Coordinates of C-alpha atoms in Angstrom, one line a residue:
Chain A
X28 CA 13.8 -14.1 8.4
X29 CA 12.0 -13.4 5.7
X30 CA 13.9 -14.8 2.6
X31 CA 12.0 -13.5 -0.4
X32 CA 13.3 -15.5 -4.2
X33 CA 13.3 -14.6 -7.6
X34 CA 13.3 -16.1 -10.0
X35 CA 13.0 -15.3 -13.9
X36 CA 15.1 -13.7 -17.0
X37 CA 13.0 -10.6 -16.3
X38 CA 14.7 -7.8 -17.2
X39 CA 11.3 -6.0 -14.6
X40 CA 13.4 -7.2 -12.0
X41 CA 14.2 -3.7 -11.0
X42 CA 10.8 -3.1 -9.3
X43 CA 10.5 -6.5 -7.8
X44 CA 13.2 -5.3 -6.1
X45 CA 12.0 -2.1 -5.7
X46 CA 8.9 -3.3 -4.2
X47 CA 10.2 -5.1 -1.9
X48 CA 12.7 -2.5 -0.5
X49 CA 9.3 -0.1 0.3
X50 CA 7.9 -3.3 2.7
X51 CA 7.4 -2.0 6.0
X52 CA 9.8 -5.1 7.4
X53 CA 12.0 -4.6 5.4
X54 CA 14.8 -5.2 8.5
X55 CA 13.1 -9.1 8.8
X56 CA 13.6 -9.6 4.2
X57 CA 16.7 -11.1 3.3
X58 CA 16.2 -11.3 -0.8
X59 CA 17.7 -13.8 -3.4
X60 CA 17.7 -14.2 -6.9
X61 CA 18.7 -16.8 -9.4
X62 CA 19.8 -15.4 -12.3
X63 CA 21.3 -17.3 -15.4
X64 CA 24.3 -14.6 -15.8
X65 CA 26.4 -11.4 -13.0
X66 CA 24.5 -8.5 -12.7
X67 CA 24.6 -5.6 -11.1
X68 CA 23.1 -5.2 -7.3
X69 CA 25.0 -2.5 -6.0
X70 CA 22.9 -0.1 -6.5
X71 CA 20.2 -2.2 -4.2
X72 CA 23.2 -3.9 -1.9
X73 CA 22.5 -0.2 0.4
X74 CA 18.8 -0.5 1.0
X75 CA 18.5 -4.4 0.6
X76 CA 19.7 -7.0 2.1
X77 CA 20.3 -9.2 -1.2
X78 CA 23.1 -12.0 -3.1
X79 CA 22.3 -12.8 -6.0
X80 CA 23.3 -16.8 -7.3
X81 CA 24.5 -17.4 -10.7
X82 CA 24.1 -20.4 -12.1
X83 CA 24.3 -23.0 -15.4
X84 CA 20.4 -24.4 -14.8
X85 CA 17.9 -23.1 -17.2
X86 CA 14.3 -23.8 -15.1
X87 CA 11.9 -22.1 -13.7
X88 CA 11.9 -24.8 -10.7
X89 CA 15.4 -25.9 -10.7
X90 CA 16.5 -22.4 -10.2
X91 CA 13.8 -22.0 -7.0
X92 CA 14.9 -25.9 -5.8
X93 CA 18.6 -23.6 -6.4
X94 CA 16.6 -20.5 -4.4
X95 CA 15.5 -22.7 -2.0
X96 CA 18.3 -24.0 -0.8
X97 CA 20.1 -21.1 -0.1
X98 CA 17.5 -19.9 2.6
X99 CA 17.5 -19.6 6.2
X100 CA 15.3 -17.6 7.5
X101 CA 12.2 -18.8 8.6
X102 CA 10.4 -18.5 5.7
X103 CA 10.2 -18.5 2.5
X104 CA 8.5 -16.2 -0.4
X105 CA 8.3 -16.8 -4.5
X106 CA 8.5 -14.6 -6.5
X107 CA 9.6 -14.5 -10.4
X108 CA 11.5 -11.3 -12.0
X109 CA 8.7 -8.4 -12.9
X110 CA 6.1 -9.4 -10.9
X111 CA 5.8 -7.0 -6.9
X112 CA 3.8 -7.1 -4.2
X113 CA 0.7 -4.9 -4.5
X114 CA 1.6 -2.3 -1.4
X115 CA 3.2 -1.8 0.8
X116 CA 2.4 -4.0 3.5
X117 CA 1.8 -6.9 1.5
X118 CA 5.0 -9.2 3.4
X119 CA 3.8 -7.2 7.0
X120 CA -0.1 -8.7 6.6
X121 CA 0.7 -12.1 5.6
X122 CA 3.9 -12.3 8.3
X123 CA 1.0 -11.7 11.0
X124 CA -0.4 -14.3 11.2
X125 CA 1.1 -16.7 10.5
X126 CA 1.8 -18.1 13.6
X127 CA 0.7 -22.0 13.5
X128 CA 0.3 -22.5 10.2
X129 CA 3.1 -23.9 7.4
X130 CA 1.7 -21.5 4.8
X131 CA -0.8 -17.7 4.1
X132 CA -2.5 -17.9 0.4
X133 CA -2.0 -14.6 -0.1
X134 CA -4.5 -13.2 -3.4
X135 CA -2.7 -12.2 -6.9
X136 CA -4.2 -9.2 -8.6
X137 CA -3.1 -7.8 -11.8
X138 CA -4.2 -5.1 -14.3
X139 CA -7.7 -6.5 -15.4
X140 CA -9.0 -8.4 -12.0
X141 CA -7.8 -9.6 -8.8
X142 CA -8.3 -13.6 -8.3
X143 CA -6.9 -16.3 -5.8
X144 CA -4.2 -18.5 -6.3
X145 CA -2.8 -21.4 -4.3
X146 CA -0.2 -22.2 -6.3
X147 CA 3.0 -20.6 -5.1
X148 CA 4.1 -16.7 -6.1
X149 CA 2.1 -15.1 -3.3
X150 CA 2.3 -17.5 -0.7
X151 CA 4.2 -17.2 2.3
X152 CA 5.5 -20.7 3.4
X153 CA 7.5 -21.9 6.6
X154 CA 10.8 -23.4 6.1
X155 CA 10.8 -25.8 9.1
X156 CA 7.8 -27.4 7.5
X157 CA 8.7 -27.5 3.8
X158 CA 12.4 -29.0 4.6
X159 CA 11.0 -32.0 7.0
X160 CA 8.9 -33.9 4.7
X161 CA 11.2 -32.5 2.6
X162 CA 9.7 -30.8 -0.5
X163 CA 10.6 -30.0 -4.1
X164 CA 10.7 -29.2 -7.3
X165 CA 9.9 -30.1 -10.3
X166 CA 13.2 -29.3 -12.6
X167 CA 10.4 -27.8 -14.6
X168 CA 8.9 -23.8 -16.0
X169 CA 5.2 -24.8 -15.6
X170 CA 3.4 -22.9 -13.2
X171 CA 4.5 -24.3 -9.5
X172 CA 6.9 -26.9 -10.0
X173 CA 4.7 -29.6 -8.4
X174 CA 6.1 -28.1 -4.6
X175 CA 2.7 -26.6 -3.2
X176 CA 0.3 -29.4 -4.9
X177 CA 3.1 -31.4 -2.4
X178 CA 2.3 -28.9 0.2
X179 CA -1.0 -29.6 0.4
X180 CA -0.3 -33.9 0.1
X181 CA 1.9 -33.1 3.4
X182 CA -0.7 -31.4 5.1
X183 CA 0.7 -27.9 6.2
X184 CA -1.5 -25.8 7.9
X185 CA -3.1 -23.4 6.2
X186 CA -4.1 -19.8 6.4
X187 CA -5.7 -18.1 3.3
X188 CA -5.0 -14.1 4.2
X189 CA -8.0 -12.9 1.6
X190 CA -5.6 -9.7 0.8
X191 CA -3.9 -9.4 -1.4
X192 CA -0.7 -9.2 -1.8
X193 CA 1.3 -10.0 -5.5
X194 CA 0.8 -7.9 -8.3
X195 CA 1.3 -8.9 -12.1
X196 CA 1.4 -7.3 -15.4
X197 CA -0.2 -10.0 -17.3
X198 CA -1.9 -13.2 -15.9
X199 CA 0.3 -16.5 -17.4
X200 CA -1.4 -16.8 -20.8
X201 CA -3.1 -20.5 -20.8
X202 CA -2.5 -22.1 -23.9
X203 CA -0.8 -26.0 -24.3
X204 CA 2.4 -25.7 -23.0
X205 CA 0.6 -23.7 -19.7
X206 CA -1.1 -26.7 -19.3
X207 CA 1.6 -29.8 -19.9
X208 CA 4.0 -28.3 -18.1
X209 CA 1.8 -28.7 -15.3
X210 CA 0.2 -32.0 -16.3
X211 CA 4.4 -32.6 -15.9
X212 CA 4.4 -30.7 -12.3
X213 CA 1.3 -32.9 -10.9
X214 CA 3.3 -36.0 -12.1
X215 CA 6.7 -35.5 -9.8
X216 CA 4.2 -34.4 -7.2
X217 CA 2.4 -37.6 -6.9
X218 CA 4.9 -39.7 -7.9
X219 CA 7.1 -38.1 -5.6
X220 CA 4.5 -38.8 -3.0
X221 CA 3.4 -42.1 -3.3
X222 CA 7.6 -43.0 -2.9
X223 CA 7.4 -40.8 0.1
X224 CA 4.5 -42.7 1.2
X225 CA 2.4 -39.5 2.2
X226 CA -1.3 -40.4 3.4
X227 CA -3.3 -41.4 1.1
X228 CA -6.6 -40.0 1.6
X229 CA -4.3 -36.4 1.6
X230 CA -2.7 -38.2 -2.2
X231 CA -6.0 -38.8 -3.2
X232 CA -7.9 -35.5 -2.2
X233 CA -4.8 -33.9 -4.3
X234 CA -5.9 -35.8 -7.5
X235 CA -9.7 -35.2 -7.1
X236 CA -9.0 -31.6 -7.1
X237 CA -6.9 -31.2 -10.4
X238 CA -9.3 -33.0 -11.7
X239 CA -11.4 -30.9 -11.0
X240 CA -9.7 -27.9 -12.0
X241 CA -8.4 -30.2 -15.3
X242 CA -12.1 -30.2 -16.2
X243 CA -12.5 -26.2 -15.5
X244 CA -10.6 -25.0 -18.0
X245 CA -11.7 -28.1 -20.3
X246 CA -15.1 -26.5 -20.1
X247 CA -14.3 -23.8 -20.5
X248 CA -12.3 -23.6 -23.4
X249 CA -12.5 -26.7 -25.7
X250 CA -8.8 -26.6 -28.2
X251 CA -8.2 -28.9 -30.2
X252 CA -5.6 -30.0 -28.2
X253 CA -7.4 -31.3 -25.7
X254 CA -7.8 -34.7 -26.7
X255 CA -3.3 -34.9 -25.9
X256 CA -3.7 -33.2 -22.5
X257 CA -6.7 -36.0 -22.0
X258 CA -4.2 -38.8 -22.4
X259 CA -1.6 -37.0 -20.6
X260 CA -3.4 -37.2 -17.5
X261 CA -4.6 -41.2 -18.2
X262 CA -1.4 -42.2 -16.3
X263 CA -1.0 -40.1 -13.1
X264 CA -4.8 -40.3 -12.4
X265 CA -4.0 -44.7 -12.7
X266 CA -4.6 -45.8 -8.9
X267 CA -7.3 -43.2 -8.3
X268 CA -9.9 -45.9 -6.8
X269 CA -7.0 -47.0 -5.3
X270 CA -6.0 -43.7 -3.5
X271 CA -10.2 -42.5 -3.2
X272 CA -11.0 -45.7 -0.9
X273 CA -9.3 -43.6 1.9
X274 CA -11.0 -40.4 1.5
X275 CA -14.3 -40.0 3.5
X276 CA -17.2 -39.0 2.0
X277 CA -16.9 -35.3 3.7
X278 CA -13.2 -35.1 2.1
X279 CA -14.7 -35.7 -1.2
X280 CA -17.5 -33.7 -0.9
X281 CA -15.3 -30.3 1.1
X282 CA -13.2 -30.7 -2.2
X283 CA -16.0 -30.8 -4.8
X284 CA -17.8 -28.1 -3.5
X285 CA -14.9 -25.8 -3.4
X286 CA -14.0 -26.5 -7.0
X287 CA -17.6 -26.1 -8.4
X288 CA -18.7 -23.9 -6.4
X289 CA -15.9 -21.4 -7.3
X290 CA -15.1 -22.1 -10.6
X291 CA -18.6 -23.2 -11.8
X292 CA -18.0 -26.6 -13.0
X293 CA -21.1 -28.5 -14.7
X294 CA -21.1 -31.5 -12.9
X295 CA -22.2 -33.5 -16.2
X296 CA -19.1 -32.6 -18.1
X297 CA -17.3 -33.6 -15.1
X298 CA -19.0 -36.8 -14.2
X299 CA -17.8 -37.5 -18.3
X300 CA -14.2 -36.3 -18.1
X301 CA -13.6 -38.7 -14.7
X302 CA -14.8 -41.5 -16.8
X303 CA -12.6 -41.1 -20.1
X304 CA -9.9 -40.3 -17.5
X305 CA -10.0 -42.4 -14.8
X306 CA -11.3 -45.4 -16.4
Chain B
X20 CA -0.6 15.1 -16.9
X21 CA 1.5 14.3 -13.3
X22 CA 3.7 16.5 -11.7
X23 CA 4.9 14.6 -8.3
X24 CA 6.4 17.4 -6.2
X25 CA 8.4 16.1 -3.1
X26 CA 10.1 18.3 -0.9
X27 CA 13.6 16.7 0.9
X28 CA 15.0 18.5 4.5
X29 CA 17.5 16.8 6.3
X30 CA 16.3 12.9 4.6
X31 CA 17.3 10.0 5.2
X32 CA 14.6 8.0 3.7
X33 CA 13.4 9.9 0.2
X34 CA 15.6 6.3 -1.6
X35 CA 11.7 4.4 -0.6
X36 CA 10.1 7.1 -2.1
X37 CA 11.5 7.5 -5.2
X38 CA 11.2 3.5 -4.8
X39 CA 7.8 3.5 -4.1
X40 CA 7.1 5.6 -7.4
X41 CA 9.3 3.4 -9.3
X42 CA 6.9 0.7 -9.0
X43 CA 4.2 1.7 -9.7
X44 CA 2.3 -0.7 -13.1
X45 CA 2.6 3.5 -14.4
X46 CA 5.5 5.3 -13.9
X47 CA 4.3 8.2 -16.2
X48 CA 5.1 11.2 -14.5
X49 CA 7.3 14.0 -13.6
X50 CA 9.0 13.3 -10.0
X51 CA 10.0 17.6 -8.9
X52 CA 12.7 17.8 -6.4
X53 CA 13.1 20.8 -3.6
X54 CA 15.7 20.3 -1.4
X55 CA 15.7 22.6 1.0
X56 CA 19.2 23.1 1.9
X57 CA 20.2 20.4 3.5
X58 CA 23.2 20.5 5.8
X59 CA 26.4 19.4 3.7
X60 CA 26.3 15.5 4.9
X61 CA 23.1 14.6 2.5
X62 CA 24.5 14.3 -0.3
X63 CA 21.8 13.4 -2.5
X64 CA 23.3 12.6 -6.8
X65 CA 24.1 8.6 -5.7
X66 CA 19.9 7.8 -5.3
X67 CA 18.7 11.0 -7.7
X68 CA 21.7 9.2 -10.7
X69 CA 21.1 5.2 -9.5
X70 CA 16.7 6.7 -9.8
X71 CA 17.2 8.2 -13.2
X72 CA 17.9 5.3 -14.5
X73 CA 14.3 4.6 -14.0
X74 CA 11.9 8.3 -13.7
X75 CA 11.7 11.5 -14.6
X76 CA 13.4 13.6 -11.6
X77 CA 14.0 17.1 -11.8
X78 CA 16.7 18.2 -9.0
X79 CA 15.7 21.6 -7.5
X80 CA 18.1 22.5 -4.5
X81 CA 17.3 26.1 -2.5
X82 CA 20.1 28.5 -1.5
X83 CA 18.8 28.7 1.5
X84 CA 17.1 27.4 4.1
X85 CA 12.5 28.1 3.7
X86 CA 10.7 25.8 4.8
X87 CA 8.5 22.9 3.1
X88 CA 5.8 25.5 2.4
X89 CA 8.3 27.5 0.2
X90 CA 9.6 24.2 -1.0
X91 CA 6.6 23.4 -2.3
X92 CA 5.7 26.4 -3.6
X93 CA 9.2 26.6 -5.8
X94 CA 8.3 22.6 -6.7
X95 CA 5.0 24.9 -8.5
X96 CA 6.5 27.3 -10.1
X97 CA 9.1 24.8 -12.1
X98 CA 6.7 22.1 -12.9
X99 CA 3.3 22.5 -15.6
X100 CA 1.7 19.6 -15.6
X101 CA -1.9 19.9 -15.2
X102 CA -2.5 18.5 -12.0
X103 CA 0.0 18.5 -8.9
X104 CA 0.0 15.9 -6.1
X105 CA 3.1 15.7 -3.5
X106 CA 5.1 12.9 -0.7
X107 CA 6.6 13.9 1.7
X108 CA 10.4 12.7 1.6
X109 CA 9.8 10.2 4.8
X110 CA 6.2 8.5 3.2
X111 CA 5.4 6.4 0.2
X112 CA 3.0 6.0 -2.1
X113 CA 0.1 2.9 -1.0
X114 CA -0.6 -0.1 -3.9
X115 CA 1.6 -0.9 -6.7
X116 CA -1.6 1.0 -8.6
X117 CA -1.8 4.2 -7.4
X118 CA -1.2 6.3 -10.1
X119 CA -2.8 4.5 -12.8
X120 CA -5.7 5.0 -10.7
X121 CA -5.2 8.4 -9.6
X122 CA -5.0 9.0 -13.7
X123 CA -8.2 7.3 -14.6
X124 CA -10.0 9.5 -11.6
X125 CA -8.2 12.3 -13.9
X126 CA -9.1 12.0 -17.2
X127 CA -12.7 10.4 -16.0
X128 CA -14.1 13.9 -14.2
X129 CA -13.4 17.6 -13.6
X130 CA -12.6 18.2 -11.1
X131 CA -10.0 20.8 -9.3
X132 CA -9.7 18.6 -6.5
X133 CA -9.6 15.1 -5.2
X134 CA -9.1 13.7 -2.1
X135 CA -8.1 10.0 -1.6
X136 CA -7.6 7.8 1.5
X137 CA -4.2 7.9 2.7
X138 CA -3.6 5.6 6.2
X139 CA -1.1 6.1 9.3
X140 CA 1.6 3.9 10.3
X141 CA 3.0 3.9 13.7
X142 CA 6.1 3.3 15.0
X143 CA 4.2 -0.1 16.9
X144 CA 2.8 -1.1 13.4
X145 CA -0.8 0.2 13.6
X146 CA -2.8 1.8 10.9
X147 CA -5.2 4.6 10.8
X148 CA -7.2 4.9 8.0
X149 CA -8.2 8.7 7.2
X150 CA -10.6 9.2 5.2
X151 CA -12.2 12.8 3.3
X152 CA -9.5 14.7 5.1
X153 CA -9.4 18.3 4.7
X154 CA -5.3 18.8 6.8
X155 CA -3.0 17.4 4.7
X156 CA -1.6 17.2 1.4
X157 CA -1.2 13.5 2.5
X158 CA -3.7 11.4 -1.0
X159 CA -4.2 14.2 -2.4
X160 CA -4.4 15.5 -6.2
X161 CA -4.9 19.3 -7.4
X162 CA -5.4 21.0 -10.7
X163 CA -2.7 23.7 -11.5
X164 CA -5.7 25.4 -13.3
X165 CA -7.5 26.3 -10.0
X166 CA -4.3 27.6 -7.4
X167 CA -2.7 29.7 -10.6
X168 CA -5.9 31.3 -11.4
X169 CA -7.4 31.7 -7.2
X170 CA -3.5 32.8 -6.4
X171 CA -3.7 29.2 -3.8
X172 CA -0.7 29.2 -2.6
X173 CA 2.1 27.7 0.4
X174 CA 3.2 30.6 3.2
X175 CA 6.8 30.1 4.9
X176 CA 6.0 28.6 8.1
X177 CA 6.5 25.5 9.4
X178 CA 4.0 24.1 10.6
X179 CA 0.4 24.0 9.9
X180 CA 1.8 25.2 6.2
X181 CA 0.2 22.0 4.7
X182 CA -2.9 23.6 6.7
X183 CA -2.9 27.5 5.1
X184 CA -2.9 25.4 1.5
X185 CA -5.9 23.0 2.4
X186 CA -7.8 25.9 3.7
X187 CA -7.3 28.7 1.3
X188 CA -8.1 25.9 -1.4
X189 CA -11.0 25.5 -0.5
X190 CA -12.4 29.4 0.7
X191 CA -12.8 29.0 -2.7
X192 CA -14.6 26.3 -3.3
X193 CA -13.3 24.5 -5.9
X194 CA -15.5 20.5 -7.5
X195 CA -14.0 18.4 -4.9
X196 CA -14.0 14.4 -6.4
X197 CA -13.3 11.1 -4.1
X198 CA -10.8 8.5 -4.7
X199 CA -12.4 5.8 -2.5
X200 CA -8.7 4.1 -2.2
X201 CA -5.7 3.5 -0.5
X202 CA -3.2 6.4 -2.5
X203 CA -0.7 7.5 0.4
X204 CA 1.3 6.2 3.5
X205 CA 2.4 8.2 5.8
X206 CA 4.9 6.0 7.2
X207 CA 6.1 4.1 10.3
X208 CA 5.4 7.7 12.4
X209 CA 8.2 8.4 15.4
X210 CA 5.5 11.6 15.4
X211 CA 2.8 10.1 16.6
X212 CA 4.9 9.2 20.2
X213 CA 6.3 12.3 19.7
X214 CA 2.9 14.4 19.4
X215 CA 1.8 12.8 22.7
X216 CA 4.5 13.1 24.7
X217 CA 6.5 15.9 23.3
X218 CA 3.6 19.1 24.4
X219 CA 6.1 22.0 23.3
X220 CA 5.5 20.5 19.9
X221 CA 1.8 20.3 20.3
X222 CA 1.9 24.0 21.7
X223 CA 4.0 25.3 19.2
X224 CA 2.1 23.9 16.7
X225 CA -1.3 25.2 17.7
X226 CA 0.4 29.2 18.0
X227 CA 1.2 28.4 13.7
X228 CA -2.3 26.8 13.2
X229 CA -4.0 29.8 14.5
X230 CA -2.0 32.0 12.4
X231 CA -2.4 29.8 9.3
X232 CA -6.7 30.0 9.5
X233 CA -7.1 33.0 10.8
X234 CA -4.4 33.9 6.9
X235 CA -5.9 31.8 4.7
X236 CA -9.6 33.9 6.0
X237 CA -8.3 37.3 5.1
X238 CA -6.6 35.7 2.2
X239 CA -9.6 34.6 1.1
X240 CA -11.9 37.8 2.2
X241 CA -9.6 40.1 0.4
X242 CA -10.0 37.7 -2.8
X243 CA -13.3 37.9 -2.6
X244 CA -14.0 34.6 -1.9
X245 CA -17.0 33.5 -0.6
X246 CA -18.4 35.3 3.7
X247 CA -20.2 33.0 4.5
X248 CA -17.5 29.9 3.7
X249 CA -14.8 32.1 5.4
X250 CA -16.7 32.7 8.4
X251 CA -18.1 28.5 8.7
X252 CA -14.1 27.7 9.1
X253 CA -13.7 30.5 11.2
X254 CA -16.6 29.6 13.1
X255 CA -16.0 25.9 13.5
X256 CA -11.4 26.7 14.8
X257 CA -12.7 28.2 17.5
X258 CA -13.4 24.7 19.1
X259 CA -9.9 23.7 18.8
X260 CA -8.6 26.9 20.2
X261 CA -10.9 26.6 22.9
X262 CA -9.4 23.4 23.8
X263 CA -6.1 24.6 23.2
X264 CA -5.9 27.3 25.4
X265 CA -7.6 26.0 28.6
X266 CA -4.5 22.9 28.5
X267 CA -2.0 25.5 28.4
X268 CA -3.3 29.3 29.3
X269 CA -1.6 28.1 33.2
X270 CA 1.7 26.3 31.9
X271 CA 2.6 28.3 28.8
X272 CA 1.9 32.6 27.4
X273 CA -1.0 31.6 25.2
X274 CA -0.5 36.1 24.0
X275 CA 0.4 34.5 19.9
X276 CA -2.7 32.3 20.8
X277 CA -4.8 35.0 21.7
X278 CA -3.7 36.9 19.1
X279 CA -4.1 35.2 16.5
X280 CA -7.7 34.0 17.8
X281 CA -9.1 37.5 18.2
X282 CA -8.2 37.8 14.0
X283 CA -10.2 34.5 13.0
X284 CA -13.2 36.0 15.5
X285 CA -13.4 39.3 13.7
X286 CA -13.3 37.8 11.3
X287 CA -16.5 35.9 11.3
X288 CA -20.2 37.3 10.3
X289 CA -22.3 35.5 12.7
X290 CA -25.0 36.3 11.1
X291 CA -24.2 33.7 8.5
X292 CA -23.3 30.6 10.9
X293 CA -25.8 28.6 11.0
X294 CA -26.0 27.0 15.2
X295 CA -25.9 23.4 14.2
X296 CA -22.4 24.9 12.7
X297 CA -20.7 25.4 16.5
X298 CA -22.9 21.8 17.2
X299 CA -20.8 20.6 15.1
X300 CA -17.6 21.4 15.9
X301 CA -17.1 20.5 19.1
X302 CA -18.5 16.7 17.8
X303 CA -15.5 16.6 15.3
X304 CA -13.5 17.9 17.2
X305 CA -14.4 16.0 21.2
X306 CA -10.5 14.0 21.1
X307 CA -9.5 17.6 22.0
X308 CA -12.4 17.4 24.7
X309 CA -10.5 14.1 26.2
X310 CA -7.3 15.1 26.3
X311 CA -7.5 17.9 28.3
X312 CA -9.2 16.0 30.4
X313 CA -12.0 17.1 30.9
X314 CA -10.2 21.1 32.4
X315 CA -12.5 23.0 30.8
X316 CA -14.7 22.2 33.8
X317 CA -12.6 23.1 36.2
X318 CA -10.9 26.0 34.5
X319 CA -13.3 28.3 35.0
X320 CA -13.6 29.5 30.8
X321 CA -16.3 28.2 29.6
X322 CA -16.1 28.9 25.9
X323 CA -18.6 31.9 25.7
X324 CA -15.7 33.6 27.9
X325 CA -13.1 32.7 25.3
X326 CA -15.5 33.4 23.0
X327 CA -15.6 37.2 24.7
X328 CA -12.1 36.9 25.1
X329 CA -11.1 37.0 21.9
X330 CA -13.6 40.2 21.2
X331 CA -12.2 42.5 23.7
X332 CA -8.8 42.1 22.3
X333 CA -7.3 44.4 20.2
X334 CA -3.9 44.8 18.4

């Protein structure tokens, strides 16, 4: 069974529900909608197994946590209200390759282009792994609420499917609040990882990976708020060198290869940024 | 700009056909459902009221059961957008951007007939991709003006009625465009199970195949279509007919198969048909050779014998 958890106050949530109802493995899907007010989904009840949870929780992360806590299936999949599955085979494609893995990372498409995603929506997660490592959501409105970062640090086994699974009409606007929220989520994830004594090497890898991630965006668009963001990043990156000691040379190289080749980070710029943030 | 016509008869799955349209990122289409006199226990009013909130839906009910061909024809007559697409009520569209992709092709390319890819999903989740198919209506888009100008229409048969429509269309030499993407999903097919196991279905299907090909050829000739195209179609179709004959002649009444086959035979002008057409047809229909398990080798009926039989037959 797969629990599909839908969160968000978008009026177009019906499109999301339609896209779930046409999945070829519909008989294995249960839908959990988490929202702030009661809706009438009786029309959908004929065709979907669906529960709605009404909550006073205002943040996206908090709602996702509520949805996750209600889930009983073997796998969970998060969606934002208004987004849809890319086609009728989306969940089937991910589900068929998840044995022996803890997540299948699915591609996301939008109206202009296709791109890969590592963050939360589009991914099919194994619920038992999440529970075992007590991976949870920051009560924020960020992209992934620290969840996938924690998953990464808990060293979940990842299968990158390469199939386009998920469709969003528009990419999230990458403005100051987007990055600010991401930094809040990152702080949350590292706090939890340190308290729970996750493997130091895994923490270092993720810190490094995130640093490269931010470097790319800062490099692409030099905005006024960059300095503010860099200040916000500093406390998180503190102690990176302590963790870094447990990273092996090949981990360092592997992560920088992925980030630098995928996102074309300028090495010189990155070195400067590293000095500014970490020192 | 686009009409979607859905013939309906005792369907339990129309809700997901409609859901696959409702979730599109482009829902600017008119959906026309033609109910071919479904039994009384099939009340679609609740489903239609629900989907009417999201789609422009027209519902027509036929007084008596007339077949999927007539239902689609009534759908064509009740609509007026420049392009038409047919979806069966147990199938669905492919991805979320199917309509928007189709619209781009229609606007940019000046074609009468678009052939898109469709995928067949079997009951055990196997997938077969069909490209360049010319038999099914799945994943095809038709320009209304071309249909009207050339009297392309459905007849009242219940099997291979789609083949009749497509062959009649192709004999009128439309400008054909290709759409690479998967537009249509032929779903969850109990058919693929029944088709191979239930030879009564197959047998009947072959009779209607022969009838509909001969009718398409006849009408095309009457319409003044290029006799070479008609002859090529007829010649190619003799090959599967031959294999059908071999498969059934010892256990079923094949007189109708021979009768319609002979009509096809007599409409072919053999001077217009190059030798390689027959060779290519044998290559294309190789699956029939395999399904008859080489019976033709043991039957003592060669392809030449078969053609002679058709030639000698007179109504």
